[in-house]
Coordinates of C-alpha atoms in Angstrom, one line a residue:
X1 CA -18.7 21.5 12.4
X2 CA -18.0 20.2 8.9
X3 CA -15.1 21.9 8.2
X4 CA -13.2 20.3 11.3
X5 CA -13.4 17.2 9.6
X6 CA -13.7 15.1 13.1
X7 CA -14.2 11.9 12.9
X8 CA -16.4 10.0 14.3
X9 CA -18.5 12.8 15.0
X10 CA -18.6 14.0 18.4
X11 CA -21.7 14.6 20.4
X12 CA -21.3 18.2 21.0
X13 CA -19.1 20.7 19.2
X14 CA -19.4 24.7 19.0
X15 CA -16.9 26.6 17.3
X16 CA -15.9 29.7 18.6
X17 CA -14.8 33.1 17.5
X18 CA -10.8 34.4 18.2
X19 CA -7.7 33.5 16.6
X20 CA -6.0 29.8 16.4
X21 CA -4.1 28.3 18.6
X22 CA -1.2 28.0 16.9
X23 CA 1.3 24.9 17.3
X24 CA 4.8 26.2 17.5
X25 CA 8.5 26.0 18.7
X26 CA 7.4 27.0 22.0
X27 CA 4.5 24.5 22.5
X28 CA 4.6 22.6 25.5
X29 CA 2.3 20.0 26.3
X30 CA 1.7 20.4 30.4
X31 CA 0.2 17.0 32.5
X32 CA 0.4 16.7 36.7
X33 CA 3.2 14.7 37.8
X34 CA 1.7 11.4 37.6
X35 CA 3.1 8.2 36.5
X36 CA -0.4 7.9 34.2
X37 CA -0.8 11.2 33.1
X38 CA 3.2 11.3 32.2
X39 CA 2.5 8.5 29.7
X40 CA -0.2 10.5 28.0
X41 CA 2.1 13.5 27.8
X42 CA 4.8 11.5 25.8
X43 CA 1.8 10.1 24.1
X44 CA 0.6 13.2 23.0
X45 CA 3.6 14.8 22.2
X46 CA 4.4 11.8 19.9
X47 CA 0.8 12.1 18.1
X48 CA 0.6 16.2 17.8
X49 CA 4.6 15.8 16.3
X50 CA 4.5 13.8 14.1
X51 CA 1.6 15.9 12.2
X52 CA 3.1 19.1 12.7
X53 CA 6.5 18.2 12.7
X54 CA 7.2 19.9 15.7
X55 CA 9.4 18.8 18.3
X56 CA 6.8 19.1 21.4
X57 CA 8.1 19.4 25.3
X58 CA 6.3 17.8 27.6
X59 CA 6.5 19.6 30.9
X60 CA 5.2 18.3 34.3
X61 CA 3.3 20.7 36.6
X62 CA 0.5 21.4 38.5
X63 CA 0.8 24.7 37.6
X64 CA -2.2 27.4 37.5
X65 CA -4.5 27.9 34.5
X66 CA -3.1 31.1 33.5
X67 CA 0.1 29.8 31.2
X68 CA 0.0 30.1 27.2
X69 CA 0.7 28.1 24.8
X70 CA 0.4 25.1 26.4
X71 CA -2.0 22.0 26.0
X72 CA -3.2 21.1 29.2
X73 CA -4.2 17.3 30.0
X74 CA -5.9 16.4 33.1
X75 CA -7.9 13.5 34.4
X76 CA -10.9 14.8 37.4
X77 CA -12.4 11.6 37.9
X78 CA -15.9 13.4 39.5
X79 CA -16.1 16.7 36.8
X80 CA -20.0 17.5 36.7
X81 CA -19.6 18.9 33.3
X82 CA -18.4 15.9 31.3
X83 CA -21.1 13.9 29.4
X84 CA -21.8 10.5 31.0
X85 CA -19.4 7.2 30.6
X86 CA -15.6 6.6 31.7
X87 CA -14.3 7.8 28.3
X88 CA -15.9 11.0 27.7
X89 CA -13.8 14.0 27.5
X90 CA -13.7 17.6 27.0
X91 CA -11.2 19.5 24.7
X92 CA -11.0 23.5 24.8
X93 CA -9.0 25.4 22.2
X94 CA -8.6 28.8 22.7
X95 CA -6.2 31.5 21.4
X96 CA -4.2 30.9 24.2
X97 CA -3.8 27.3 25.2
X98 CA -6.1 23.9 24.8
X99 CA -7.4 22.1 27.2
X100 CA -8.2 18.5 27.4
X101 CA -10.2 17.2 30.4
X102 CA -11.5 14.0 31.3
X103 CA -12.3 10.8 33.6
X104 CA -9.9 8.4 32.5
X105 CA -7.1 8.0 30.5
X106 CA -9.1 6.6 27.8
X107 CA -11.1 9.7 27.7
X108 CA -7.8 11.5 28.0
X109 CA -6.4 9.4 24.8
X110 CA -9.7 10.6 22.8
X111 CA -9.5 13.9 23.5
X112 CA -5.5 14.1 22.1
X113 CA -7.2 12.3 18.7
X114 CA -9.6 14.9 18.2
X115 CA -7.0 18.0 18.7
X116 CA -4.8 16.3 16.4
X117 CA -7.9 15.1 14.0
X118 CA -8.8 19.9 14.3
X119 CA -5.2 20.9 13.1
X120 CA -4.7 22.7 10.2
X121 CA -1.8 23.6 8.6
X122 CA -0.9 27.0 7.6
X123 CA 0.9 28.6 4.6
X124 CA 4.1 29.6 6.7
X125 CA 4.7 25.7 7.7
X126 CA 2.9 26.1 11.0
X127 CA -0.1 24.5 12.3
X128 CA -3.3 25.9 14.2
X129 CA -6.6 24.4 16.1
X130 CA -9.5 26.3 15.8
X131 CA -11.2 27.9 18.8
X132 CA -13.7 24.6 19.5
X133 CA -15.6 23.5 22.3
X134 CA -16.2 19.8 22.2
X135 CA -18.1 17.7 24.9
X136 CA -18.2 13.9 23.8
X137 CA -18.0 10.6 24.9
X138 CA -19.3 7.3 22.9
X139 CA -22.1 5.2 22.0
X140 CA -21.3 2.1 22.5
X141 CA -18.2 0.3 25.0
X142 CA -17.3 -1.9 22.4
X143 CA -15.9 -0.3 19.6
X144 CA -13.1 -2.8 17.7
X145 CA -11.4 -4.2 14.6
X146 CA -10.7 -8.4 14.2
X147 CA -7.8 -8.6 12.0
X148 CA -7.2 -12.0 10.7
X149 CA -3.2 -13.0 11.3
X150 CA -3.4 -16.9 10.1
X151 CA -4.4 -17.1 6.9
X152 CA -1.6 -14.4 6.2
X153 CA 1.1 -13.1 8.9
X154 CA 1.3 -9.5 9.9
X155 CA 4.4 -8.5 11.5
X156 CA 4.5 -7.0 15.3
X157 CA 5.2 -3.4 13.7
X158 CA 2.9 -3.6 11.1
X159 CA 0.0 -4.3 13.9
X160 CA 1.3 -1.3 15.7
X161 CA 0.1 0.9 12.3
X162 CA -3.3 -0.8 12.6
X163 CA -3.2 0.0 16.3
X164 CA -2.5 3.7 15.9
X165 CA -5.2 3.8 12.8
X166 CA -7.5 2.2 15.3
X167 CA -7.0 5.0 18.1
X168 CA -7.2 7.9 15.6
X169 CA -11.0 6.8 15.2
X170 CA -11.0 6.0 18.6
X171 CA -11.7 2.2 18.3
X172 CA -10.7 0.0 21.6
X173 CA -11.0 -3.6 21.3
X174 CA -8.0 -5.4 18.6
X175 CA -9.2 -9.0 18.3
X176 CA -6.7 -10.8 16.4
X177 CA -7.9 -13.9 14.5
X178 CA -4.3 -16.1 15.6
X179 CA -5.6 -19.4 14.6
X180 CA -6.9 -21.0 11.7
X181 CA -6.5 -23.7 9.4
X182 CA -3.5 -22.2 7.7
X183 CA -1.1 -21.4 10.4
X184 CA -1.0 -20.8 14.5
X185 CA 0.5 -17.3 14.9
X186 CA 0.9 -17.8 19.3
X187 CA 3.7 -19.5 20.7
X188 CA 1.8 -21.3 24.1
X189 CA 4.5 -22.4 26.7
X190 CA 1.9 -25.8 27.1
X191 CA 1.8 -26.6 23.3
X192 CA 5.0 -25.8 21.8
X193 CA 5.0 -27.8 18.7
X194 CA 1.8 -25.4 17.6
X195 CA 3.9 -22.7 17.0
X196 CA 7.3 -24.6 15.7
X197 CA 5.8 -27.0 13.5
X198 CA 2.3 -24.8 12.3
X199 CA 3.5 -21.3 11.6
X200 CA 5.3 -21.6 8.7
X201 CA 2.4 -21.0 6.2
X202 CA -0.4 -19.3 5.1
X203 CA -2.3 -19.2 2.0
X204 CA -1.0 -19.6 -1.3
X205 CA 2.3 -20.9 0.6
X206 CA 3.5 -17.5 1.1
X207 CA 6.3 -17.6 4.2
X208 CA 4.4 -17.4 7.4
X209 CA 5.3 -16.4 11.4
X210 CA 4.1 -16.0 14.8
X211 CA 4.5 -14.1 17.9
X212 CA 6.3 -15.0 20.9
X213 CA 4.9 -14.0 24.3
X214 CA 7.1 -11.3 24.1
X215 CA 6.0 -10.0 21.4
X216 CA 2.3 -10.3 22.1
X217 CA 3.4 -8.6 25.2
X218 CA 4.5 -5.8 24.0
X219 CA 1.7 -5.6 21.5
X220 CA -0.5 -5.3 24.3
X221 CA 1.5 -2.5 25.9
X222 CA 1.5 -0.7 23.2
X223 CA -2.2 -1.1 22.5
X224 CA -3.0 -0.3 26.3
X225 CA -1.4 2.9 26.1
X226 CA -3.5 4.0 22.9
X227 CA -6.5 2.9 25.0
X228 CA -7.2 -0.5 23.3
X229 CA -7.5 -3.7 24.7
X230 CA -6.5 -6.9 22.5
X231 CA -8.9 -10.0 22.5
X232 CA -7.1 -13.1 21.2
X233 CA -9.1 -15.6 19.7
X234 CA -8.1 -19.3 19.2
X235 CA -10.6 -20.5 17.0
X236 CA -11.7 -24.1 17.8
X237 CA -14.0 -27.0 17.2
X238 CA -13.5 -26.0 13.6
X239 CA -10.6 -23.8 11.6
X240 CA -8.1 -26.2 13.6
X241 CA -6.1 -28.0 11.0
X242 CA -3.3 -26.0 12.1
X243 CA -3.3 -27.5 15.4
X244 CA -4.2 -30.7 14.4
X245 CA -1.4 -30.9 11.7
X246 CA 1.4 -29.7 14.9
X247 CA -0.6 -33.0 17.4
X248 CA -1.8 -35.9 15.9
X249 CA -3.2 -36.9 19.2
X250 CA -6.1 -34.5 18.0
X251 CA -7.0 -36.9 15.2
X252 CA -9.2 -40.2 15.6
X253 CA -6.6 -42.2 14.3
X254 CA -3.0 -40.3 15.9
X255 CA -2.0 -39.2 12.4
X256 CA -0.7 -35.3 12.2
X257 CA -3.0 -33.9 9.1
X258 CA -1.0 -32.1 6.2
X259 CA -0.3 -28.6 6.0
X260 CA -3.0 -26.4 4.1
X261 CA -2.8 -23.1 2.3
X262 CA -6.1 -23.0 0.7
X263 CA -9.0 -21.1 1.2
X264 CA -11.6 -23.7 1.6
X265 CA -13.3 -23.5 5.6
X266 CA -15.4 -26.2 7.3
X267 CA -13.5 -29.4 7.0
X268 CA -11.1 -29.4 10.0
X269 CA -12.8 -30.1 13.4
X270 CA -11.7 -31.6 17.2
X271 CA -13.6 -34.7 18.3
X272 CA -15.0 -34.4 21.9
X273 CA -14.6 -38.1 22.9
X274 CA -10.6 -38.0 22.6
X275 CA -9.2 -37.8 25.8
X276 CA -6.6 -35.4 24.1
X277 CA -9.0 -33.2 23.1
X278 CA -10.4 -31.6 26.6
X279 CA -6.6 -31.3 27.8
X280 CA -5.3 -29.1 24.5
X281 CA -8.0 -27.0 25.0
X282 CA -7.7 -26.5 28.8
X283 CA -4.0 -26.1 28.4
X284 CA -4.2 -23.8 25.5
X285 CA -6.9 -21.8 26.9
X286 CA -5.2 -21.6 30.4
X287 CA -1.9 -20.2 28.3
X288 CA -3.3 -17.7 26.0
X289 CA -5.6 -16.3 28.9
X290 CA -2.1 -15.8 31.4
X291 CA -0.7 -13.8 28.5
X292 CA -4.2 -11.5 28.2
X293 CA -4.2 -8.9 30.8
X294 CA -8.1 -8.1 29.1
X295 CA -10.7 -9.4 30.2
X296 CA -12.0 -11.6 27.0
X297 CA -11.0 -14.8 25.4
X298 CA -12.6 -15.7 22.4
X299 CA -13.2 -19.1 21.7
X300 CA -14.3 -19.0 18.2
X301 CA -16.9 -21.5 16.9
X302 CA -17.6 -21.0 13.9
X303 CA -17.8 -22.9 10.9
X304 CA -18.0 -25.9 11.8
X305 CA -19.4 -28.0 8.7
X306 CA -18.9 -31.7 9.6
X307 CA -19.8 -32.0 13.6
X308 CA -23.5 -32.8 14.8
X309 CA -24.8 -30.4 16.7
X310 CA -24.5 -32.1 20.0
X311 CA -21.3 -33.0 19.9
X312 CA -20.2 -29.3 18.8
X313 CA -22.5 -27.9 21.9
X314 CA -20.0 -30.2 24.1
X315 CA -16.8 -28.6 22.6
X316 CA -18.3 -25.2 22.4
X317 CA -19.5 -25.9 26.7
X318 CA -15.3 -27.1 27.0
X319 CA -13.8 -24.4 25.7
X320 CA -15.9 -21.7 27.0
X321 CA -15.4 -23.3 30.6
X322 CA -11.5 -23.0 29.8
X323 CA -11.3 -19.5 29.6
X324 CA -13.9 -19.2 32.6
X325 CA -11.5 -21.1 34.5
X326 CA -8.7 -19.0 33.7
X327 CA -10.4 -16.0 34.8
X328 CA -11.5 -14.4 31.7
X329 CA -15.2 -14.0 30.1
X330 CA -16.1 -15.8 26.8
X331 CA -16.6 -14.2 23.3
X332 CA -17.7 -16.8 20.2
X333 CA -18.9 -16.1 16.7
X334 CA -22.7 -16.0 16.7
X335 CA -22.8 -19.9 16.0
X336 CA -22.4 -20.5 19.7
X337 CA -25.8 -19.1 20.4
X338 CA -27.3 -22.6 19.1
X339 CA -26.1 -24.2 22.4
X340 CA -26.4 -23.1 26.2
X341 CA -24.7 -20.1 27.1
X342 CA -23.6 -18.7 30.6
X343 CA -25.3 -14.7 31.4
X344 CA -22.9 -12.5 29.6
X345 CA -21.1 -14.3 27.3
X346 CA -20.4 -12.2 24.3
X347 CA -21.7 -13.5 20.6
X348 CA -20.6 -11.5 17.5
X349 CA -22.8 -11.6 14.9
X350 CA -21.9 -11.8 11.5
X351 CA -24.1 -14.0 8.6
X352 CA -27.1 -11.8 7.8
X353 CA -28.7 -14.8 6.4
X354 CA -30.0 -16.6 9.2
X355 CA -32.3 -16.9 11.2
X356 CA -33.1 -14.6 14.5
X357 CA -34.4 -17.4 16.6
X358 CA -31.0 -18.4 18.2
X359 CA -29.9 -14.9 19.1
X360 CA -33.3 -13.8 20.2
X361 CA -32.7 -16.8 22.9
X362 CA -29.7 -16.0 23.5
X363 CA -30.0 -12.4 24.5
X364 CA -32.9 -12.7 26.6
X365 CA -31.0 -15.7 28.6
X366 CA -28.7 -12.8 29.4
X367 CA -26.0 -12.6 26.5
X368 CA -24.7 -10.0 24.8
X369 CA -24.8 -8.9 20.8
X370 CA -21.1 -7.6 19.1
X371 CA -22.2 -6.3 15.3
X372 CA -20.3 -8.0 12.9
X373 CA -22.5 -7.8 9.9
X374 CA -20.7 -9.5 6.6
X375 CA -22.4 -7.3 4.4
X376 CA -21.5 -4.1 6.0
X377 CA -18.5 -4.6 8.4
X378 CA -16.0 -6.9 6.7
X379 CA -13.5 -4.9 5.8
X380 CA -12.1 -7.2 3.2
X381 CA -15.1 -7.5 1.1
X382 CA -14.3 -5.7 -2.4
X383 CA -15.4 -2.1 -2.8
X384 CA -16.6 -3.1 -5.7
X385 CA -16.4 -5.6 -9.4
X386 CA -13.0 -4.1 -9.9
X387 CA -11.5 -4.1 -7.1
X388 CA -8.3 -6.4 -6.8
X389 CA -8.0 -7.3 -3.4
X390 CA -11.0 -9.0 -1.5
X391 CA -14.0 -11.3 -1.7
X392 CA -17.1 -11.3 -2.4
X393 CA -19.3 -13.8 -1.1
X394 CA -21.2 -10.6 1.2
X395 CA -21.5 -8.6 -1.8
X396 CA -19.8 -5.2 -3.0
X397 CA -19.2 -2.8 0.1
X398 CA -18.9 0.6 -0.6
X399 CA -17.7 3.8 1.8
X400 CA -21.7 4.8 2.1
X401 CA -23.0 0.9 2.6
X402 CA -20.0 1.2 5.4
X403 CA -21.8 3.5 7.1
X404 CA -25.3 3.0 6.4
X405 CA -26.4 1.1 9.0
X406 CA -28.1 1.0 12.4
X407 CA -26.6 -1.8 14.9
X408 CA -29.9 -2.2 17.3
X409 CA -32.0 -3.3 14.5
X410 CA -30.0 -5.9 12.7
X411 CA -31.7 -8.7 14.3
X412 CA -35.8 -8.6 14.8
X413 CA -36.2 -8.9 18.8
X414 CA -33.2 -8.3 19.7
X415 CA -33.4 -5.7 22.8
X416 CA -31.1 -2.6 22.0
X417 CA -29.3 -2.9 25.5
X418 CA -28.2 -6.1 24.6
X419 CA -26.1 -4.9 22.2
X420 CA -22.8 -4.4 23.5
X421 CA -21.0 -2.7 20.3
X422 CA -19.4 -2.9 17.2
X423 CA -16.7 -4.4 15.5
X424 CA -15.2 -4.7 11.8
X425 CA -13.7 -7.4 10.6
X426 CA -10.6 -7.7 7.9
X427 CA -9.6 -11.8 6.8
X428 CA -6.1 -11.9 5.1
X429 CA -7.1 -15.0 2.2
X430 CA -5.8 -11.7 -0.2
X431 CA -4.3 -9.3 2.1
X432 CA -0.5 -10.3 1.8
X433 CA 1.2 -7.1 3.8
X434 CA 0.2 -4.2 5.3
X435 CA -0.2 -1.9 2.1
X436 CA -3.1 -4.5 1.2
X437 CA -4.3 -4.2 4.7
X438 CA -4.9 -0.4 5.1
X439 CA -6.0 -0.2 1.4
X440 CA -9.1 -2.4 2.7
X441 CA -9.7 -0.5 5.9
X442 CA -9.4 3.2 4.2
X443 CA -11.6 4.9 4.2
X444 CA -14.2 2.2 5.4
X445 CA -12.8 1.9 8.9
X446 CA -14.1 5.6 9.8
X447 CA -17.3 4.7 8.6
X448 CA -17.5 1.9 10.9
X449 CA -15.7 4.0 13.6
X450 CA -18.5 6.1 13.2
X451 CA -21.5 3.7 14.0
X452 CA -19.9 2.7 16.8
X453 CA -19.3 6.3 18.3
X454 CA -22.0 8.6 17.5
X455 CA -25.4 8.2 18.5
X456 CA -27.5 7.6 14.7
X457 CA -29.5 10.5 15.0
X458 CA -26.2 12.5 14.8
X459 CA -25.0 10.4 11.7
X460 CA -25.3 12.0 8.5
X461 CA -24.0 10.5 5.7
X462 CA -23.3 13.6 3.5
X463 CA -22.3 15.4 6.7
X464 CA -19.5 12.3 7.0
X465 CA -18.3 12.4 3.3
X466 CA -17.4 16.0 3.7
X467 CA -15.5 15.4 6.9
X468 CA -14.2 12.1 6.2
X469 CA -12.1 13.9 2.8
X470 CA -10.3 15.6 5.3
X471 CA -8.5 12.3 6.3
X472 CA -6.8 11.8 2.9
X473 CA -4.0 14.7 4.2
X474 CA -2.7 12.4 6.9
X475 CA -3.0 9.2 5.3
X476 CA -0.8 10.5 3.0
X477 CA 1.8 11.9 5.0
X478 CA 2.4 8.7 7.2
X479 CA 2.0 7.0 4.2
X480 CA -0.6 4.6 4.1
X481 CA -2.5 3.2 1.4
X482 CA -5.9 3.8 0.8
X483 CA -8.7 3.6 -1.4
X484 CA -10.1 6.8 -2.9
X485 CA -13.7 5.8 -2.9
X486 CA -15.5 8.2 -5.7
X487 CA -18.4 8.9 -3.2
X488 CA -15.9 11.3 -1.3
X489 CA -14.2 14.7 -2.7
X490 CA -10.9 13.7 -1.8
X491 CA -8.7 16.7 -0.8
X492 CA -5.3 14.8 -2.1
X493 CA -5.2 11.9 -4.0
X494 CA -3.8 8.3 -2.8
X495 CA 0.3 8.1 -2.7
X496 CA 1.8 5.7 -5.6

């Protein structure tokens, strides 16, 4: 099991004796002729060549199970033999063929990471799988990455990196921070001056951007096939001086506030008794949930520094009966617990430092728990004193603290079922481009991965360091940047 180096660690594995299966000219990947399942064969083709290099066929057919060399993917909605939930999956590498089974096309999409994660290359330039059985399926529904897009602005194609990272560990939810004091990174048909007049900057003053509806589109295409779904959050009462800069109307006395590329959080709000204010944020809401074929909005709430509490209930009560309206389900930062929240309502948790009281509530009045914990999930914490990007007001966080760390008991009284899942978190106040970005998430991102896939008494952490060095290969072949954290025996070092 350790020498496959699979990450996050599936539920079942045996290895079995025979030869490889050996990747060569002459593989063909083989899928029913389906619309869905023609999708995954490109997309598996795509993922197993650009490891081995191989140009792989893909080859539609029903045909019987007696072919070689092929890898066979097939979706049987009511197979007995797969573990519970919609994205488990079966993969079966034998001398002669692999096969990938499972209910969905999610579990499909997981299955294709793991053979991919199992090659090995050989000495002659070819690559093998091992003979493996592998029955798994996940933890927890919720498995996702917030990446923070305002305070610094990531490009459509670097997003699309971060979305392949994100399926190779087989996370599902992209929520994308578009909104913040320093810029508004979503062109909204209703509000157009957000975008024209409050994109232009991020911190430091370093040139900023946005996405049209096209490209956020296509963003979400592109994550939907990998079998993520992107939550866009427009972060309001507080973090708004973006919007408030593009409409005066949002300020008490009609005057557009300056731009700001600082780091400083709590001193922009909304004021609930403008009538501009419940308008912009049906408007808004009602845009940016059309655009989001997913089924969650998040609303953000956090932050908020100069509001009393009642008034910030009332805007929190607005917003989150914007998105309702527009067919969507609510997500806030764990602030919005303080105030009256409708059964299932998502609240991501993410200051260790307070108290349990509010979440306690809120979990027995029916909502549910996304982990989020600053000191072991945010991604853009330093590694440690030395490390130049980052922050540091959660402390140090290193590979092992990364991983460390059971999600059910974060907060005293908190029932375990009403935690949903998991989700890091990466904010850009350092992170300038995308070499910045994946040198934050690598290698802690498969930690995380790995809490929020494997059940903990499967979680080993000397187990993970030994699979996890595995990962260094690939990284450096597509070319990312990482960290080479010295708690891992890195089998290659990072790229310069």
């Amino acid at each position: 099991m350790t020498q496959l180096g699979i990450v996050p660690r599936p539920a079942r594995c045996e290895t079995q004796d025979g030869a490889a299966f050996v990747v060569g000219e002459s593989t063909t990947v083989v899928v029913d002729p389906r619309p869905d399942l023609i999708a995954h064969g490109v997309l598996a083709a795509d993922l197993l060549g650009r490891v081995t290099g191989q140009a792989i066929e893909v080859r539609y057919s029903d045909e019987a199970r007696g072919a070689r060399d092929v890898i066979r993917l097939r979706i049987v909605a009511d197979d007995p033999g797969l573990l519970e939930g919609d994205e488990a999956y079966r993969l079966v590498v034998t001398p002669q063929r692999v096969e990938a089974v499972a209910r969905t096309s999610e579990g499909l999409t997981h299955a294709v990471v793991t053979l991919r994660q199992v090659l090995e290359h050989n000495g002659d330039g070819s690559w093998r799988a091992p003979c493996v059985r592998i029955d798994d399926a996940p933890r927890f529904g919720w498995r996702g990455l917030s990446v923070d897009v305002a305070r610094h602005f990531l490009p459509v194609d670097s997003l699309k990196v971060v979305i392949g990272l994100m399926a190779h560990y087989k996370l599902n939810v992209l929520h994308l921070h578009l909104t913040d004091d320093q810029g508004w990174r979503l062109h909204v048909p209703s509000r157009p001056h957000l975008a024209r007049k409050s994109s232009g900057t991020s911190v430091g003053g370093d040139p900023g951007g946005y996405y049209t509806p096209t490209d956020f589109g296509d963003l979400v295409q592109y994550a939907a096939v990998r079998g993520i779904t992107v939550v866009p959050e427009i972060d309001v009462p507080g973090h708004v001086n973006a919007a408030t800069h593009a409409y005066g109307e949002l300020t008490p006395d009609g005057v557009p506030t300056d731009a700001y590329t600082g780091i400083e959080v709590g001193f922009s709000r909304l004021y609930a008794d403008l009538p501009a204010t419940s308008e912009f944020l049906r408007a808004v809401f009602d845009d940016v949930a059309t655009m989001t074929p997913g089924e969650y909005v998040h609303i953000g709430g956090d932050e908020v520094l100069t509001m009393d509490h009642d008034e910030y209930a009332r805007l929190v009560a607005q917003a989150a009966a914007a998105v309702r309206a527009a067919g969507k389900k609510v997500v806030g930062w764990q602030e919005i617990a303080t105030t009256p929240l409708e059964p299932g309502t998502v609240v991501q948790y993410w200051d260790t430092r307070v108290e349990a009281a509010p979440f306690v509530a809120a979990a027995h009045a029916g909502a549910k728990l996304l982990m989020s914990p600053g000191s072991k999930a945010y991604l853009d914490m330093k590694y440690d004193e030395h490390t130049e990007l980052g922050l540091e007001w959660a402390g140090h966080i290193e590979l092992r603290d990364a991983y460390e760390w059971e999600p059910t008991t974060l907060i005293d009284g908190v029932p375990a079922d009403a935690v949903i899942g998991v989700e890091a978190a990466v904010w850009t106040e350092t992170i300038r481009d995308l070499d910045g970005l994946t040198t934050m998430l690598l290698p802690r991102l498969a930690a995380v991965a790995e809490v929020a896939w494997t059940a903990p008494e499967r979680r080993d952490w000397e187990d993970f360091r030994t699979r996890v060095a595995h990962h260094s290969d690939l990284w450096n072949r597509i070319g990312l940047r990482w960290y080479a954290s010295p708690q891992v025996d890195w089998r290659s070092a990072p790229r310069r």
